[in-house]
Coordinates of C-alpha atoms in Angstrom, one line a residue:
X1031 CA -61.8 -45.7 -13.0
X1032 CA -61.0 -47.4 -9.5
X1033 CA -59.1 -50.7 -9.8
X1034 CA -61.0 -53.7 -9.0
X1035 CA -60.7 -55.7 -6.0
X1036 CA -60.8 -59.3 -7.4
X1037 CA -61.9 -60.8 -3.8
X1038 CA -64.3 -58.5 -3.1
X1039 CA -66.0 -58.4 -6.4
X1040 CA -66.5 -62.0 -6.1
X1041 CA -67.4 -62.2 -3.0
X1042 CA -70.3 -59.1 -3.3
X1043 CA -71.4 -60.6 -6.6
X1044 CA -71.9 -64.2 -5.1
X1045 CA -74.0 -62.9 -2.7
X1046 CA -75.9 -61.0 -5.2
X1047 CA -76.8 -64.5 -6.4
X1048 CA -74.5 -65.0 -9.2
X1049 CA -72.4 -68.3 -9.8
X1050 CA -68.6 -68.3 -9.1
X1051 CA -68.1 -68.8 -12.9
X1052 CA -70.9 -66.1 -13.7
X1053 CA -69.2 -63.7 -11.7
X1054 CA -65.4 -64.3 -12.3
X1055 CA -66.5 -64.1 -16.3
X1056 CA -67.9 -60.3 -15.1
X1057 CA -64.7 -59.6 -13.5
X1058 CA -62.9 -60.7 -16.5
X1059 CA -65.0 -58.2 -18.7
X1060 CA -64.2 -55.4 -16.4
X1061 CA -60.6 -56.0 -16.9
X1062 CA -60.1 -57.5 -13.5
X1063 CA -59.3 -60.8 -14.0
X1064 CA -56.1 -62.4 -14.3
X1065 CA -57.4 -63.9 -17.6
X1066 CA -55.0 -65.3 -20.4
X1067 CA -56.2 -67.5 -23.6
X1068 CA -58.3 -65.2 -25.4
X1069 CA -59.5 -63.0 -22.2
X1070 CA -60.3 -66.7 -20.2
X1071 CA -59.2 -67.4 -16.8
X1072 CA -57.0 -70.7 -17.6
X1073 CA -57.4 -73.3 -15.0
X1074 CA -54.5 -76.3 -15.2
X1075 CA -55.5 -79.3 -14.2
X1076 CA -53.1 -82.2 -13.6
X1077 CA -53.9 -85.8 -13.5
X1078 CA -53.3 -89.4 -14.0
X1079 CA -56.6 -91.1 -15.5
X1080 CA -56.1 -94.0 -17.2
X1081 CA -56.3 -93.4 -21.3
X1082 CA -59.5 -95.0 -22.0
X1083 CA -61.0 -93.0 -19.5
X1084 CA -59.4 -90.1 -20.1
X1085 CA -60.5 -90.1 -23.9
X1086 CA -64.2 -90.6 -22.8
X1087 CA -63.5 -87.5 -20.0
X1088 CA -62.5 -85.5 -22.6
X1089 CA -64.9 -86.2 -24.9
X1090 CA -68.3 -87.3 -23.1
X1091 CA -68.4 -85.0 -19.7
X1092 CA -65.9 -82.0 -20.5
X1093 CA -68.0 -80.7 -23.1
X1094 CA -71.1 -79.7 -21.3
X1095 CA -69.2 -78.3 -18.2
X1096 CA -67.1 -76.3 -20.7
X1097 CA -70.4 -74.9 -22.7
X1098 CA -71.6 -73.7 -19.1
X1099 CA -68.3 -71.8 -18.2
X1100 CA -67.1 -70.3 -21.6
X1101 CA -65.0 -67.8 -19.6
X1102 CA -62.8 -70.5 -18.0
X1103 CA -60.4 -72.0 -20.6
X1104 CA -59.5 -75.9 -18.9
X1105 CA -56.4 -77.0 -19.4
X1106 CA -55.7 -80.7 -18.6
X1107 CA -52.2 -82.5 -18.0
X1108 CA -51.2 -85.9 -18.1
X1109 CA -48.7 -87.1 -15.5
X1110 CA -48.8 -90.9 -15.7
X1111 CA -48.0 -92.4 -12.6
X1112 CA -49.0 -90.6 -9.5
X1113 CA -46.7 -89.0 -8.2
X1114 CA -47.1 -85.8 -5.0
X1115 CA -43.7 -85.2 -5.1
X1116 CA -44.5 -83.9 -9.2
X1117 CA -47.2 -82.0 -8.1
X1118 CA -45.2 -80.2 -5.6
X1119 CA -42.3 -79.1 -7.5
X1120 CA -44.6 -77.9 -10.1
X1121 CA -46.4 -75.8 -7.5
X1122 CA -43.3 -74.4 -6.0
X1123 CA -41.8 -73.8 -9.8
X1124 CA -45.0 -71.5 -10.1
X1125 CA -45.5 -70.1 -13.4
X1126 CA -48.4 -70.3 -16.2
X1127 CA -48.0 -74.2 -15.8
X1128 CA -48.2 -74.1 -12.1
X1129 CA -51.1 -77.0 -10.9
X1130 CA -54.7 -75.0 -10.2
X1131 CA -56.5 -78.3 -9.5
X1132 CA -54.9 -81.8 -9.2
X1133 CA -56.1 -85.5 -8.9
X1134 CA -54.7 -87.4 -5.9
X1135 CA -54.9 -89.5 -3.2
X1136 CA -56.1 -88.0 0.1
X1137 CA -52.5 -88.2 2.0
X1138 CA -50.8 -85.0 0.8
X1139 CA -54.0 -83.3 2.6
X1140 CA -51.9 -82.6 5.5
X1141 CA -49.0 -81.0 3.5
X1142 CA -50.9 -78.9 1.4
X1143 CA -52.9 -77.2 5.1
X1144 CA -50.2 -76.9 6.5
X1145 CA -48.4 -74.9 3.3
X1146 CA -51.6 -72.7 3.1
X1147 CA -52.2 -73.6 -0.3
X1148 CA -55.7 -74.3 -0.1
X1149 CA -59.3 -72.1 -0.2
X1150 CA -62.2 -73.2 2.4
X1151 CA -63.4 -76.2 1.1
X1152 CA -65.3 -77.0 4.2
X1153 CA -66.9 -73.3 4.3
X1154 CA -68.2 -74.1 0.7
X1155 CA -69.1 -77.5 1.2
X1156 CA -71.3 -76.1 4.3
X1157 CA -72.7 -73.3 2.2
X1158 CA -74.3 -76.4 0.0
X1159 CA -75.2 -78.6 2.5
X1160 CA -77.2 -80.5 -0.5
X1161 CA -73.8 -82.0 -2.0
X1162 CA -72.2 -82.3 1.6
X1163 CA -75.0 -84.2 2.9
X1164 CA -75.0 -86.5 -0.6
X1165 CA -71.2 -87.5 -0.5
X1166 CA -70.8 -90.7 1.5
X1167 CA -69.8 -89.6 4.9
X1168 CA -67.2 -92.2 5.3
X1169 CA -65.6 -90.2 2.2
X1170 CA -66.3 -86.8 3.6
X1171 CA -63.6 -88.1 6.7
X1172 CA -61.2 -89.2 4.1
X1173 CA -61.5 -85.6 2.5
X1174 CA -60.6 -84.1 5.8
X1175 CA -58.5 -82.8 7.7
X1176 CA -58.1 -81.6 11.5
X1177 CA -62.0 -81.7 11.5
X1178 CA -62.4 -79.7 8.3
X1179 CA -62.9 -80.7 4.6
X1180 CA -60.4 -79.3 2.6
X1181 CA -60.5 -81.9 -0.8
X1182 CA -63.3 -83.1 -3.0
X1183 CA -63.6 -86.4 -3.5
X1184 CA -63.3 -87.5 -6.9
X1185 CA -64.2 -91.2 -7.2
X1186 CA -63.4 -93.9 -4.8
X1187 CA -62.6 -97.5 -4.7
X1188 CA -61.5 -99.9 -2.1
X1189 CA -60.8 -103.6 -1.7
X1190 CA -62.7 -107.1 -0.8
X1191 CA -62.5 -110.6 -1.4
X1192 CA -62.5 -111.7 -4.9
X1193 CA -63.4 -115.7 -4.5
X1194 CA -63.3 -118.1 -7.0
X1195 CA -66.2 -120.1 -7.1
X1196 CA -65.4 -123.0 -8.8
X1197 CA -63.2 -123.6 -5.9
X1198 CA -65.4 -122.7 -3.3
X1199 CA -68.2 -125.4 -4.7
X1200 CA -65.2 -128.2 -4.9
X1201 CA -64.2 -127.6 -1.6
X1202 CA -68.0 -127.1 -0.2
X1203 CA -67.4 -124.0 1.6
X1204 CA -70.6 -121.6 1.7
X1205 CA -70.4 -118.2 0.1
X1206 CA -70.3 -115.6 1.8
X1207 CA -73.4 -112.9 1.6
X1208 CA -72.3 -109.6 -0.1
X1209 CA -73.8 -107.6 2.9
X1210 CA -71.1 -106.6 5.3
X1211 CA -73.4 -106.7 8.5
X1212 CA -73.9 -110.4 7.2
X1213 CA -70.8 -111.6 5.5
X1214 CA -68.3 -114.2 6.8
X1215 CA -66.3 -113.8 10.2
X1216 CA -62.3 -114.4 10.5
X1217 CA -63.0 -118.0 11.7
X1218 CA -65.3 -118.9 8.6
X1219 CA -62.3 -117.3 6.3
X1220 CA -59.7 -119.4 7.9
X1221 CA -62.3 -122.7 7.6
X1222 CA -62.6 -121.6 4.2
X1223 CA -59.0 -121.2 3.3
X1224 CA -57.8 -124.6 4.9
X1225 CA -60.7 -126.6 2.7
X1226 CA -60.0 -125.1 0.0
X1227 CA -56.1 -126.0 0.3
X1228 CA -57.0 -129.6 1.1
X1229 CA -59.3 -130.3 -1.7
X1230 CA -59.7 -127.2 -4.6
X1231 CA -56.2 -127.9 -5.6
X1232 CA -54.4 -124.5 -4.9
X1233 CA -54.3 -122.6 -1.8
X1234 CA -56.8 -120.2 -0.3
X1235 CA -55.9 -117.5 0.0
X1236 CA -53.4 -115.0 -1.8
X1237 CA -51.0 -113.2 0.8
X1238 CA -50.2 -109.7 -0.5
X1239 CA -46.3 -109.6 -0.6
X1240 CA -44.7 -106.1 -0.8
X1241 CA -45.6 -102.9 -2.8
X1242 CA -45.1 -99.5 -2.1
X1243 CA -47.2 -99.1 0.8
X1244 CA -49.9 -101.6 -0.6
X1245 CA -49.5 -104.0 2.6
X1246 CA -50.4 -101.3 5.2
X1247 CA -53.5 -100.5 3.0
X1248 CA -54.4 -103.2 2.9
X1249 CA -53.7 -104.1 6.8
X1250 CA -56.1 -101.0 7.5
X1251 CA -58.9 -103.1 6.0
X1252 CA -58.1 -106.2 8.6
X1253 CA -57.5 -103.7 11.6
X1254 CA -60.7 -102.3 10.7
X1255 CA -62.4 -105.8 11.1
X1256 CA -61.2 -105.6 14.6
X1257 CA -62.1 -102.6 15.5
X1258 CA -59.0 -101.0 15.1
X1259 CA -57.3 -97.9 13.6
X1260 CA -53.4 -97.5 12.0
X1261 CA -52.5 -94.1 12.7
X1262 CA -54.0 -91.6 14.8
X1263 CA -55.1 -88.2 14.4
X1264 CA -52.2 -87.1 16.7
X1265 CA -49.5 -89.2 14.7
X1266 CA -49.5 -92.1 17.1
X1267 CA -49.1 -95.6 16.3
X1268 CA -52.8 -97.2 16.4
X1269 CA -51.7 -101.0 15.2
X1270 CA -49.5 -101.7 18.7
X1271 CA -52.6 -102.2 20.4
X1272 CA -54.8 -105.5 21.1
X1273 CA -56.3 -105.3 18.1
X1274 CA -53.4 -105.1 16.2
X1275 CA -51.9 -107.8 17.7
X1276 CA -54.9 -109.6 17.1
X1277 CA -55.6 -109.0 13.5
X1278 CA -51.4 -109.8 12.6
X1279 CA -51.2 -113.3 14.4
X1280 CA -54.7 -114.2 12.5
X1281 CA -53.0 -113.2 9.1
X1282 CA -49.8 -115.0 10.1
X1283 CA -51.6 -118.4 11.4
X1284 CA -53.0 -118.6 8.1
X1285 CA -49.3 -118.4 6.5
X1286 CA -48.1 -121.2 9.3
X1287 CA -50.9 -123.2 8.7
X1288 CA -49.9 -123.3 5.0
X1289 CA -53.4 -122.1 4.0
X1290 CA -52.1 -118.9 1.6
X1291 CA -49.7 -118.7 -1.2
X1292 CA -47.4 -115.4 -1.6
X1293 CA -47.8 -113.1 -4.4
X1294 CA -45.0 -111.8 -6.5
X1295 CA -42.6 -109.8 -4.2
X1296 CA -43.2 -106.0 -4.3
X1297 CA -46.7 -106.3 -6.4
X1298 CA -49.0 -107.4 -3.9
X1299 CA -51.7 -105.5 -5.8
X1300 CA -50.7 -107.8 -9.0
X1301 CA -54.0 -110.5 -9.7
X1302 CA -52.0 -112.6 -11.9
X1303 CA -51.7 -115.3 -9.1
X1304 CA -55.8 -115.1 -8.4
X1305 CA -56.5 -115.7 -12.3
X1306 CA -54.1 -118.3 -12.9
X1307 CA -55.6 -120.4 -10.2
X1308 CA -52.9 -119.9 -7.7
X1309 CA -55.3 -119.0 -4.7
X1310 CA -59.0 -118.5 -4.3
X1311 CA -59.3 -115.6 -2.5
X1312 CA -57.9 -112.5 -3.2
X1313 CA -58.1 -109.0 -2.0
X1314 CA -57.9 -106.8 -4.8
X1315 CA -60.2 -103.3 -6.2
X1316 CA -63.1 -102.7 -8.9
X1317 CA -59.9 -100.9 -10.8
X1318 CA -59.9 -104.8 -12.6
X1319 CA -63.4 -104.3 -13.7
X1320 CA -62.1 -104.0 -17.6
X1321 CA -60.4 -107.2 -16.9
X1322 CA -62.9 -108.9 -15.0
X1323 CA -65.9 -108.7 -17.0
X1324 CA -64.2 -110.4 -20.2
X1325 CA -63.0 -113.7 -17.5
X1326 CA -64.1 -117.0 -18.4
X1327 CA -61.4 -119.5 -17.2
X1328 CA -63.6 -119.8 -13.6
X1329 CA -66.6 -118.2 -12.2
X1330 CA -66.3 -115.9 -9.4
X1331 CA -68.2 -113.5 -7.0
X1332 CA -66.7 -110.7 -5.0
X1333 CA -67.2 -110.3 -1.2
X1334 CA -66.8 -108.4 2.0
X1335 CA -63.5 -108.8 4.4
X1336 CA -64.2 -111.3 6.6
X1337 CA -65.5 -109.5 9.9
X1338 CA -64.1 -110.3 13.5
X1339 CA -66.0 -107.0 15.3
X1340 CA -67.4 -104.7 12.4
X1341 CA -67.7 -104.1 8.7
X1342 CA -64.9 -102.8 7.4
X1343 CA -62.8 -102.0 4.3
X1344 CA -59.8 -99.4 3.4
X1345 CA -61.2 -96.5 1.3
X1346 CA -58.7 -95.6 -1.6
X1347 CA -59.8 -93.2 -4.8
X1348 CA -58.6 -90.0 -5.9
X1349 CA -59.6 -86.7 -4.6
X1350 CA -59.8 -83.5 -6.7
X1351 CA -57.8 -80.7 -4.6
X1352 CA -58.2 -76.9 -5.7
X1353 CA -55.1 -74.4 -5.0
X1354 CA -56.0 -70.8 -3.8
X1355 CA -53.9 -69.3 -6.5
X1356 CA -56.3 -66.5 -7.1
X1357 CA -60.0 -65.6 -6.5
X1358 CA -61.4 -65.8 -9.8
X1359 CA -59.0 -69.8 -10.3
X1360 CA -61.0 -70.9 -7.2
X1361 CA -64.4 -69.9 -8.3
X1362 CA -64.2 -71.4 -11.1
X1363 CA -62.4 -74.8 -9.5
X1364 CA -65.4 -74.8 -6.9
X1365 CA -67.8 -75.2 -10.2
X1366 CA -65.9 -77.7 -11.9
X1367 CA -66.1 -79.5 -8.2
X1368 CA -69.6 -79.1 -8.1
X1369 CA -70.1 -80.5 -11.8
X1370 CA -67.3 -83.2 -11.1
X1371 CA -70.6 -84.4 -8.0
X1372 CA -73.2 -84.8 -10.2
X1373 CA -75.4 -87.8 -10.9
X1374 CA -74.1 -87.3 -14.4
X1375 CA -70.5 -87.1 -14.4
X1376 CA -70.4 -89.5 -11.1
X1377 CA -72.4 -92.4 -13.0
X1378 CA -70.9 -92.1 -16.2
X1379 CA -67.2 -91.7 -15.1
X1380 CA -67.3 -94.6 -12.7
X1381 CA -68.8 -96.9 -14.9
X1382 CA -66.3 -96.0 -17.4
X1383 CA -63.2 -96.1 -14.9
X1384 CA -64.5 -99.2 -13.2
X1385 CA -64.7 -97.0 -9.8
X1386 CA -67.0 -96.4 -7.4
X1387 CA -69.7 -93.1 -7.3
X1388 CA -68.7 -91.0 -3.8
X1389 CA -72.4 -90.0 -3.8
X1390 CA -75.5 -91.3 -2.2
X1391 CA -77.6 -90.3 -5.5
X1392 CA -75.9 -91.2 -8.0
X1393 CA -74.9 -94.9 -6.2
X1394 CA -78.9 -95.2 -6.1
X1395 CA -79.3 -93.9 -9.3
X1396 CA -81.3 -96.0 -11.9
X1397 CA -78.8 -96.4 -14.7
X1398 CA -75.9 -96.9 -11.6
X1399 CA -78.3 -99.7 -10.0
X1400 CA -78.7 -101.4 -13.6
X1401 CA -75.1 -101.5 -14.4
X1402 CA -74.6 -103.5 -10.7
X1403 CA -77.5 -106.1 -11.8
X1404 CA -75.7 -106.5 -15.0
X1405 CA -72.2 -106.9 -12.9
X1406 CA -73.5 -108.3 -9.5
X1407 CA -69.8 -108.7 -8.4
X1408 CA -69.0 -104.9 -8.2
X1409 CA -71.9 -105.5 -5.0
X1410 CA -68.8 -106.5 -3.1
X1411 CA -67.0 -102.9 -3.4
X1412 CA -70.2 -100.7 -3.6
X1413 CA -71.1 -102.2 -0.4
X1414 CA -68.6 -102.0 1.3
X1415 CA -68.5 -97.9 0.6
X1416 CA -69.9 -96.5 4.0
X1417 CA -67.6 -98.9 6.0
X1418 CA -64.3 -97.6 4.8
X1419 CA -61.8 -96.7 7.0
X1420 CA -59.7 -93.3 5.4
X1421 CA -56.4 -93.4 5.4
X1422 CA -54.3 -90.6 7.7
X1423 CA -54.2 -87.1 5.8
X1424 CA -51.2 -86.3 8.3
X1425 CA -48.0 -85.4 6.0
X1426 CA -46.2 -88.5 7.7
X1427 CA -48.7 -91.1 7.2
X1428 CA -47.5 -92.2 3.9
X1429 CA -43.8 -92.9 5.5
X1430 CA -45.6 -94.5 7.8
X1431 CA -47.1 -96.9 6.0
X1432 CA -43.6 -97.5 4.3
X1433 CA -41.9 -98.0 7.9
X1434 CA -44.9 -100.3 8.9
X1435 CA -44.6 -102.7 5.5
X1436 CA -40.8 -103.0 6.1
X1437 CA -41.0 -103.5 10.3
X1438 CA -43.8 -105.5 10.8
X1439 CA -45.6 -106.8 8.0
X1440 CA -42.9 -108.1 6.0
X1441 CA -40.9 -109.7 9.8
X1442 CA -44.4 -111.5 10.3
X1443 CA -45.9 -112.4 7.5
X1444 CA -43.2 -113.1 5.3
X1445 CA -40.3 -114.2 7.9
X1446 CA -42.9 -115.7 10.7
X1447 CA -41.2 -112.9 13.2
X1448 CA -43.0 -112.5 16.8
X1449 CA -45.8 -110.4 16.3
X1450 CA -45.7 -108.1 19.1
X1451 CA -42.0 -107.7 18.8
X1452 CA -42.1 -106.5 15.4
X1453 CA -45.4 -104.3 15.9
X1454 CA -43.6 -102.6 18.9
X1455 CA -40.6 -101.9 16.8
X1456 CA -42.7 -100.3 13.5
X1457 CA -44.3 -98.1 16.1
X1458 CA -41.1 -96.8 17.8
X1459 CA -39.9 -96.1 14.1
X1460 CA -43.4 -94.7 13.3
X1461 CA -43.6 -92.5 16.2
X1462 CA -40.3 -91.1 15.7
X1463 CA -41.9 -89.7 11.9
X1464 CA -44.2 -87.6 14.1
X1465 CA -42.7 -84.1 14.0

């Protein structure tokens, strides 16, 4: 008998009309597949999900996918904290442990194209133009790459304005509408932020204060508002510009104007300050949604940035990347991508997880649309969805955010530093990252 060519097995078979999973199982049975666990393919997955949702993954939406691909035998790993430098020692170690699919943010994108360790997603992604067209396109630019898709996403998140209202009423300042296109301007958020410091009894707004890259997140939200972008796709400095110099001395005049209160250094992304009554306004994710929906001490709302230009917000989540460790691993990680898009899994994860569906259905979906009329808040983050701004994929844009935090935000907003001084020293040290 004539050995079998794994690659062009799968690929004749899928064009015969069989599924990726239907055809690496008949590979497998001819003895071509690298199979291990009983005659399965094993698949390792490595992740970071939070417990409680990780129970409910496991035992809620892993089932079903599993009873459809009984030649694939899943096997799921719990990192903790993500961390890409794990992931890439693992891949390099190699090995039966080696990562097949991982859960990350969308910045080691670059790094993993440019180490060839990825299969066409954009080639598959265009062979179902059903799924492609259904993923929010804002999230489809965070999944790529040089102009190509090359991750899934996952779920995604982002931040806005969580506002206290009990504050807003005693200092008389209107809400702001939970439509971006017709939300509150950077003038209204300053008005709102001085009355609330003259008459709510704490200070308007809480000023992000350190944390691993958090303050350059968030700062792609505000340069957004302005019409703005932090990194382009050649590596370039994009805060430098007019707009960046715009959207920093805003954020600073509402420091020297004694409007904001500092959170706790290096954990901007800590609420603590918000719920104790320290500030009004916050920017902060739906990632508090288990906290937020047992709160009682004040009522609140949750709204859009503040807009200057345009809508905007910084889109965060987790994307699901596949390595192209062997034909029969990829098939199979293309249909666990496919499940992991669903209506299903999408609106039964994120309600779970607190996070936000990367779909168009499953957003729209009717038990999705009921959860949001029992949680009107999370209106604030859905919303704000097809405005996000995506973070660089380039494989120096997460030092760049670092160098930004530590040469311009922290100068200006912490030290009162000139503005364009200290933007045009973050971008000589960001431009000398570019390789």
């Amino acid at each position: 008998m004539m050995p079998i060519n794994r690659r062009e097995f799968l690929k004749r078979a899928t064009a015969l009309g069989l599924s990726a999973s239907s055809a690496a199982a008949l590979l497998e049975a001819c003895g071509g597949g690298s199979s291990s666990a009983g005659g399965k393919v094993t698949v390792n997955l490595y992740h970071t999900i939070p417990t409680a949702t990780e129970t409910f993954w496991k035992q809620q939406l892993l089932p079903a996918f599993i009873k459809q691909n009984p030649g694939m035998n899943l096997v799921t790993y719990q990192l903790g904290v993500e961390n890409p430098s794990v992931i890439r020692t693992k891949i390099k170690a190699g090995g039966d442990t080696a990562p097949d699919m991982a859960w990350l943010e969308s910045g080691e994108t670059g790094v993993y194209v440019q180490a060839n360790l990825l299969p066409d997603v954009d080639g598959w992604l265009n062979s179902h133009p059903g799924i492609k067209q259904n993923i929010f396109p804002s999230l489809v630019k965070l999944s790529s790459y040089q102009g190509k898709v090359w991750s899934f996403p996952w779920m995604t998140n982002n931040t806005a304005m969580q506002i206290n209202l009990d504050a807003f009423q005693a200092a008389g300042v209107p809400i702001p509408s939970q439509d971006p296109t017709k939300t509150w301007t950077w003038d209204q958020f300053a008005q709102a932020c001085k009355l609330i410091s003259q008459k709510a009894g704490m200070k308007g707004f809480l000023m992000n204060n350190g944390g691993n890259g958090w303050d350059a997140w968030l700062f792609h939200a505000w340069l957004g508002t302005d019409g703005g972008t932090f990194l382009t796709d050649s590596g370039d400095p994009g805060f430098n510009n007019t707009a960046g110099v715009e959207t920093m001395t805003f954020l600073q005049s509402l420091v020297k104007d004694g409007y904001t209160a500092y959170s706790d250094p290096g954990k901007g992304y800590d609420p603590s300050g918000w719920y104790s009554g320290k500030a009004a306004i916050m920017a902060n994710g739906p990632w508090n949604f288990p906290d937020l929906v047992n709160f009682k001490k004040f009522k609140f709302t949750v709204v859009p940035y503040p807009v200057n230009k345009q809508p905007a917000t910084n889109t965060g989540g987790d994307q699901l990347f596949v390595f192209n460790n062997s034909p029969e691993k990829v098939a199979y990680e293309f249909d666990y991508a496919q499940y992991m898009l669903t209506d299903d899994f999408q609106v039964a994860f994120n309600i779970e997880s607190g996070n936000l569906p990367v779909t168009q259905s499953a957003t729209n979906s009717t038990t999705y649309q009921a959860h949001l009329k029992q949680y009107p808040f999370l209106y604030g983050w859905v919303n704000g969805v097809p405005y996000g701004v995506a973070r660089s994929s380039l494989p120096q844009s997460s030092d760049a955010q670092l160098a930004f935090g530590a040469k311009a935000w922290d100068p200006i907003i912490l030290q009162g530093a000139n503005v364009q001084q200290s933007l045009a020293t973050a971008a000589a040290a960001v431009t000398a990252l570019k390789p």
